[in-house]
PDB file of C-alpha atoms in Angstrom:
ATOM      1  CA  MET N   1      -0.004  -0.080  -0.072  1.00  0.00           C
ATOM      2  CA  ARG N   2       1.242   3.367  -1.065  1.00  0.00           C
ATOM      3  CA  VAL N   3       0.086   6.299   1.138  1.00  0.00           C
ATOM      4  CA  LEU N   4       0.594  10.011   0.617  1.00  0.00           C
ATOM      5  CA  GLY N   5       0.319  11.629   4.333  1.00  0.00           C
ATOM      6  CA  VAL N   6      -0.631  15.319   4.298  1.00  0.00           C
ATOM      7  CA  ASP N   7      -0.397  17.523   7.248  1.00  0.00           C
ATOM      8  CA  PRO N   8      -2.374  20.489   6.180  1.00  0.00           C
ATOM      9  CA  GLY N   9      -1.278  24.107   6.557  1.00  0.00           C
ATOM     10  CA  LEU N  10      -1.163  27.315   4.540  1.00  0.00           C
ATOM     11  CA  THR N  11       2.299  28.194   5.334  1.00  0.00           C
ATOM     12  CA  ARG N  12       3.820  24.585   5.538  1.00  0.00           C
ATOM     13  CA  CYS N  13       1.810  21.857   4.347  1.00  0.00           C
ATOM     14  CA  GLY N  14       3.527  18.660   5.121  1.00  0.00           C
ATOM     15  CA  VAL N  15       3.612  15.843   2.615  1.00  0.00           C
ATOM     16  CA  GLY N  16       5.118  12.107   2.948  1.00  0.00           C
ATOM     17  CA  VAL N  17       4.736   8.994   1.201  1.00  0.00           C
ATOM     18  CA  VAL N  18       5.385   5.793   2.807  1.00  0.00           C
ATOM     19  CA  GLU N  19       4.874   2.191   1.310  1.00  0.00           C
ATOM     20  CA  GLY N  20       4.116  -0.949   3.057  1.00  0.00           C
ATOM     21  CA  VAL N  21       1.570  -3.076   4.857  1.00  0.00           C
ATOM     22  CA  ALA N  22       0.521  -3.491   8.381  1.00  0.00           C
ATOM     23  CA  GLY N  23       2.870  -5.988  10.362  1.00  0.00           C
ATOM     24  CA  ARG N  24       6.033  -5.617   7.875  1.00  0.00           C
ATOM     25  CA  PRO N  25       8.661  -2.858   7.667  1.00  0.00           C
ATOM     26  CA  LEU N  26       7.686   0.469   6.111  1.00  0.00           C
ATOM     27  CA  THR N  27       9.599   2.548   3.552  1.00  0.00           C
ATOM     28  CA  MET N  28       9.725   6.328   3.317  1.00  0.00           C
ATOM     29  CA  LEU N  29       9.702   7.256  -0.465  1.00  0.00           C
ATOM     30  CA  GLY N  30       9.639  10.947  -0.110  1.00  0.00           C
ATOM     31  CA  VAL N  31       8.836  13.713   2.357  1.00  0.00           C
ATOM     32  CA  GLY N  32       8.890  17.376   2.122  1.00  0.00           C
ATOM     33  CA  VAL N  33       7.087  20.585   2.739  1.00  0.00           C
ATOM     34  CA  VAL N  34       4.689  22.568   0.211  1.00  0.00           C
ATOM     35  CA  ARG N  35       5.490  26.410   1.423  1.00  0.00           C
ATOM     36  CA  THR N  36       3.548  29.357   0.739  1.00  0.00           C
ATOM     37  CA  SER N  37       4.508  33.106   1.309  1.00  0.00           C
ATOM     38  CA  THR N  38       2.779  34.714   4.001  1.00  0.00           C
ATOM     39  CA  ASP N  39       2.729  37.974   1.792  1.00  0.00           C
ATOM     40  CA  ALA N  40       0.537  36.454  -0.934  1.00  0.00           C
ATOM     41  CA  ASP N  41      -2.835  36.549  -1.019  1.00  0.00           C
ATOM     42  CA  LEU N  42      -5.089  33.733   0.077  1.00  0.00           C
ATOM     43  CA  GLY N  43      -6.175  32.536  -3.546  1.00  0.00           C
ATOM     44  CA  HIS N  44      -2.696  32.370  -4.495  1.00  0.00           C
ATOM     45  CA  ARG N  45      -1.623  30.358  -1.466  1.00  0.00           C
ATOM     46  CA  LEU N  46      -4.029  27.863  -2.020  1.00  0.00           C
ATOM     47  CA  VAL N  47      -3.133  27.549  -5.694  1.00  0.00           C
ATOM     48  CA  ALA N  48       0.602  26.988  -4.425  1.00  0.00           C
ATOM     49  CA  VAL N  49      -0.725  24.241  -1.939  1.00  0.00           C
ATOM     50  CA  GLU N  50      -2.604  22.743  -4.953  1.00  0.00           C
ATOM     51  CA  GLN N  51       0.250  22.883  -7.366  1.00  0.00           C
ATOM     52  CA  GLY N  52       2.576  21.224  -4.659  1.00  0.00           C
ATOM     53  CA  ILE N  53       0.149  18.383  -3.806  1.00  0.00           C
ATOM     54  CA  GLN N  54      -0.525  17.787  -7.256  1.00  0.00           C
ATOM     55  CA  GLN N  55       3.110  17.262  -7.998  1.00  0.00           C
ATOM     56  CA  TRP N  56       3.359  14.771  -5.270  1.00  0.00           C
ATOM     57  CA  LEU N  57       0.400  12.915  -6.529  1.00  0.00           C
ATOM     58  CA  ASP N  58       2.158  12.892 -10.013  1.00  0.00           C
ATOM     59  CA  GLU N  59       5.189  11.759  -8.808  1.00  0.00           C
ATOM     60  CA  TYR N  60       4.330   9.036  -6.443  1.00  0.00           C
ATOM     61  CA  ARG N  61       1.109   7.883  -7.676  1.00  0.00           C
ATOM     62  CA  PRO N  62      -0.071   6.945  -4.141  1.00  0.00           C
ATOM     63  CA  GLU N  63      -3.220   4.359  -3.733  1.00  0.00           C
ATOM     64  CA  PHE N  64      -4.456   6.343  -0.768  1.00  0.00           C
ATOM     65  CA  VAL N  65      -4.176   9.920   0.844  1.00  0.00           C
ATOM     66  CA  ALA N  66      -4.159  10.405   4.743  1.00  0.00           C
ATOM     67  CA  VAL N  67      -4.972  13.949   5.647  1.00  0.00           C
ATOM     68  CA  GLU N  68      -5.000  15.199   9.381  1.00  0.00           C
ATOM     69  CA  ARG N  69      -8.652  15.976  10.566  1.00  0.00           C
ATOM     70  CA  VAL N  70      -8.893  19.590  11.445  1.00  0.00           C
ATOM     71  CA  PHE N  71      -9.796  19.973  15.070  1.00  0.00           C
ATOM     72  CA  SER N  72     -11.024  23.226  16.932  1.00  0.00           C
ATOM     73  CA  GLN N  73      -8.061  25.263  18.200  1.00  0.00           C
ATOM     74  CA  HIS N  74      -8.224  28.489  19.979  1.00  0.00           C
ATOM     75  CA  ASN N  75      -6.567  30.391  17.123  1.00  0.00           C
ATOM     76  CA  VAL N  76      -9.599  30.663  14.526  1.00  0.00           C
ATOM     77  CA  ARG N  77      -7.090  31.943  12.013  1.00  0.00           C
ATOM     78  CA  THR N  78      -4.802  29.078  12.268  1.00  0.00           C
ATOM     79  CA  VAL N  79      -7.918  26.584  12.097  1.00  0.00           C
ATOM     80  CA  MET N  80      -9.286  28.394   8.842  1.00  0.00           C
ATOM     81  CA  GLY N  81      -5.791  28.082   6.986  1.00  0.00           C
ATOM     82  CA  THR N  82      -5.448  24.575   8.006  1.00  0.00           C
ATOM     83  CA  ALA N  83      -8.940  23.604   7.111  1.00  0.00           C
ATOM     84  CA  GLN N  84      -8.605  25.403   3.513  1.00  0.00           C
ATOM     85  CA  ALA N  85      -5.294  23.579   3.035  1.00  0.00           C
ATOM     86  CA  SER N  86      -7.066  20.259   4.004  1.00  0.00           C
ATOM     87  CA  ALA N  87      -9.967  20.950   1.617  1.00  0.00           C
ATOM     88  CA  VAL N  88      -7.268  21.225  -1.016  1.00  0.00           C
ATOM     89  CA  ALA N  89      -5.804  17.943  -0.425  1.00  0.00           C
ATOM     90  CA  LEU N  90      -8.936  16.445  -0.232  1.00  0.00           C
ATOM     91  CA  LEU N  91     -10.025  17.978  -3.494  1.00  0.00           C
ATOM     92  CA  CYS N  92      -6.769  16.778  -5.517  1.00  0.00           C
ATOM     93  CA  ALA N  93      -7.123  13.405  -4.355  1.00  0.00           C
ATOM     94  CA  THR N  94     -10.917  13.055  -5.273  1.00  0.00           C
ATOM     95  CA  ARG N  95     -10.381  14.606  -8.418  1.00  0.00           C
ATOM     96  CA  ARG N  96      -8.206  11.525  -9.364  1.00  0.00           C
ATOM     97  CA  GLY N  97     -10.455   9.156  -7.748  1.00  0.00           C
ATOM     98  CA  ILE N  98      -8.029   8.461  -4.774  1.00  0.00           C
ATOM     99  CA  PRO N  99      -9.634   7.522  -1.571  1.00  0.00           C
ATOM    100  CA  VAL N 100      -9.204   9.851   1.480  1.00  0.00           C
ATOM    101  CA  ALA N 101      -8.895   8.970   5.059  1.00  0.00           C
ATOM    102  CA  LEU N 102      -8.963  11.633   7.812  1.00  0.00           C
ATOM    103  CA  HIS N 103      -7.118  10.874  10.849  1.00  0.00           C
ATOM    104  CA  THR N 104      -7.242  13.171  14.006  1.00  0.00           C
ATOM    105  CA  PRO N 105      -3.907  14.085  15.762  1.00  0.00           C
ATOM    106  CA  SER N 106      -4.422  11.827  18.721  1.00  0.00           C
ATOM    107  CA  GLU N 107      -5.345   8.975  16.687  1.00  0.00           C
ATOM    108  CA  VAL N 108      -1.959   9.562  14.733  1.00  0.00           C
ATOM    109  CA  LYS N 109       0.175  10.069  17.799  1.00  0.00           C
ATOM    110  CA  ALA N 110      -1.437   7.031  19.487  1.00  0.00           C
ATOM    111  CA  ALA N 111      -0.754   4.770  16.411  1.00  0.00           C
ATOM    112  CA  VAL N 112       2.615   6.012  15.971  1.00  0.00           C
ATOM    113  CA  THR N 113       3.924   6.310  19.580  1.00  0.00           C
ATOM    114  CA  GLY N 114       1.387   4.395  21.670  1.00  0.00           C
ATOM    115  CA  SER N 115      -0.022   7.553  23.201  1.00  0.00           C
ATOM    116  CA  GLY N 116      -2.459   9.983  21.887  1.00  0.00           C
ATOM    117  CA  ARG N 117      -0.901  12.671  24.002  1.00  0.00           C
ATOM    118  CA  ALA N 118       2.735  12.418  22.598  1.00  0.00           C
ATOM    119  CA  ASP N 119       4.480  15.713  21.796  1.00  0.00           C
ATOM    120  CA  LYS N 120       5.917  16.657  18.401  1.00  0.00           C
ATOM    121  CA  ALA N 121       9.676  15.303  19.385  1.00  0.00           C
ATOM    122  CA  GLN N 122       8.168  11.914  20.414  1.00  0.00           C
ATOM    123  CA  VAL N 123       6.281  11.445  16.949  1.00  0.00           C
ATOM    124  CA  GLY N 124       9.562  12.538  15.285  1.00  0.00           C
ATOM    125  CA  ALA N 125      11.522  10.024  17.067  1.00  0.00           C
ATOM    126  CA  MET N 126       9.003   7.094  16.295  1.00  0.00           C
ATOM    127  CA  VAL N 127       8.706   8.158  12.597  1.00  0.00           C
ATOM    128  CA  THR N 128      12.750   8.040  12.486  1.00  0.00           C
ATOM    129  CA  ARG N 129      12.887   4.484  14.114  1.00  0.00           C
ATOM    130  CA  LEU N 130       9.819   3.085  12.400  1.00  0.00           C
ATOM    131  CA  LEU N 131      11.060   4.392   8.929  1.00  0.00           C
ATOM    132  CA  ARG N 132      14.892   3.486   9.888  1.00  0.00           C
ATOM    133  CA  LEU N 133      15.959   7.096   9.025  1.00  0.00           C
ATOM    134  CA  SER N 134      19.313   8.505  10.210  1.00  0.00           C
ATOM    135  CA  ALA N 135      17.555  11.553  11.612  1.00  0.00           C
ATOM    136  CA  PRO N 136      13.731  12.962  12.253  1.00  0.00           C
ATOM    137  CA  PRO N 137      12.687  14.728   9.061  1.00  0.00           C
ATOM    138  CA  LYS N 138      12.613  18.628   9.286  1.00  0.00           C
ATOM    139  CA  PRO N 139      10.282  20.513   9.995  1.00  0.00           C
ATOM    140  CA  ALA N 140       7.793  18.823  12.275  1.00  0.00           C
ATOM    141  CA  ASP N 141       5.147  19.231   9.477  1.00  0.00           C
ATOM    142  CA  ALA N 142       7.212  16.523   7.262  1.00  0.00           C
ATOM    143  CA  ALA N 143       7.553  14.244  10.083  1.00  0.00           C
ATOM    144  CA  ASP N 144       3.701  14.527  10.870  1.00  0.00           C
ATOM    145  CA  ALA N 145       2.987  13.826   7.318  1.00  0.00           C
ATOM    146  CA  LEU N 146       4.852  10.778   7.468  1.00  0.00           C
ATOM    147  CA  ALA N 147       3.085   9.576  10.654  1.00  0.00           C
ATOM    148  CA  LEU N 148      -0.051  10.240   9.279  1.00  0.00           C
ATOM    149  CA  ALA N 149       0.757   8.020   6.332  1.00  0.00           C
ATOM    150  CA  ILE N 150       1.976   5.094   8.658  1.00  0.00           C
ATOM    151  CA  CYS N 151      -0.933   5.560  10.763  1.00  0.00           C
ATOM    152  CA  HIS N 152      -3.149   4.908   7.950  1.00  0.00           C
ATOM    153  CA  ILE N 153      -1.186   1.923   6.536  1.00  0.00           C
ATOM    154  CA  TRP N 154      -1.697   0.334  10.137  1.00  0.00           C
ATOM    155  CA  ARG N 155      -5.331   1.085  10.583  1.00  0.00           C
ATOM    156  CA  ALA N 156      -6.601   0.669   7.179  1.00  0.00           C
ATOM    157  CA  PRO N 157      -6.948  -3.239   7.320  1.00  0.00           C
ATOM    158  CA  ALA N 158      -9.006  -2.946  10.622  1.00  0.00           C
ATOM    159  CA  GLN N 159     -11.280   0.159   9.020  1.00  0.00           C
ATOM    160  CA  ASN N 160     -11.813  -1.901   5.771  1.00  0.00           C
ATOM    161  CA  ARG N 161     -13.033  -5.163   7.910  1.00  0.00           C
ATOM    162  CA  LEU N 162     -15.162  -2.830  10.068  1.00  0.00           C
ATOM    163  CA  GLN N 163     -16.781  -1.241   6.943  1.00  0.00           C
ATOM    164  CA  ARG N 164     -17.323  -4.700   5.308  1.00  0.00           C
ATOM    165  CA  ALA N 165     -19.117  -5.891   8.257  1.00  0.00           C
ATOM    166  CA  VAL N 166     -21.340  -2.863   8.653  1.00  0.00           C
ATOM    167  CA  ALA N 167     -22.283  -3.332   4.957  1.00  0.00           C
ATOM    168  CA  LEU N 168     -23.023  -6.984   5.529  1.00  0.00           C
ATOM    169  CA  HIS N 169     -25.190  -6.391   8.372  1.00  0.00           C
ATOM    170  CA  ALA N 170     -27.020  -3.603   6.417  1.00  0.00           C
ATOM    171  CA  SER N 171     -27.673  -5.977   3.561  1.00  0.00           C
ATOM    172  CA  LYS N 172     -28.795  -8.946   5.681  1.00  0.00           C
ATOM    173  CA  GLY N 173     -31.458  -6.185   7.358  1.00  0.00           C
ATOM    174  CA  ARG N 174     -32.756  -5.275   3.912  1.00  0.00           C
ATOM    175  CA  THR N 175     -33.070  -8.819   3.027  1.00  0.00           C
ATOM    176  CA  ALA N 176     -34.749  -9.990   6.201  1.00  0.00           C
TER     177      ALA N 176
END
């Protein structure tokens, strides 16, 4: 399974591609950050994020895109930028027919470190260890994008089984 993880943001949008299956060693194929200038107007910044994500989709051809689910913060301005960048990632993937999964920050932290309250340093350290890297990816947005991809690879089999069970249960209810 090849997954593009996206840690959305308007100034720095973390992107990382991981390949593998649950229970086996994973491989990082690429990691980086799509940057926009804080001086540019919002429309141009969103176009820059879109172009960056499109390049990653073109180069790596992921089977899935995992995006961090936007959660409420105290700074509404930050939430808005994050939500807008998240929407761009969803749109880019959906246009190509690539399934998108949303994972909360605590889900990602729990999947990668074992604790939903882990800090950025702990996430970076575990990403480094899990992908057998020589150093944590910088900035933290890049490491977070890899963590999202890892989380999706590990969680997707269980989520797929759950979705199949719900669909089966629903179909039995219609035939009864």
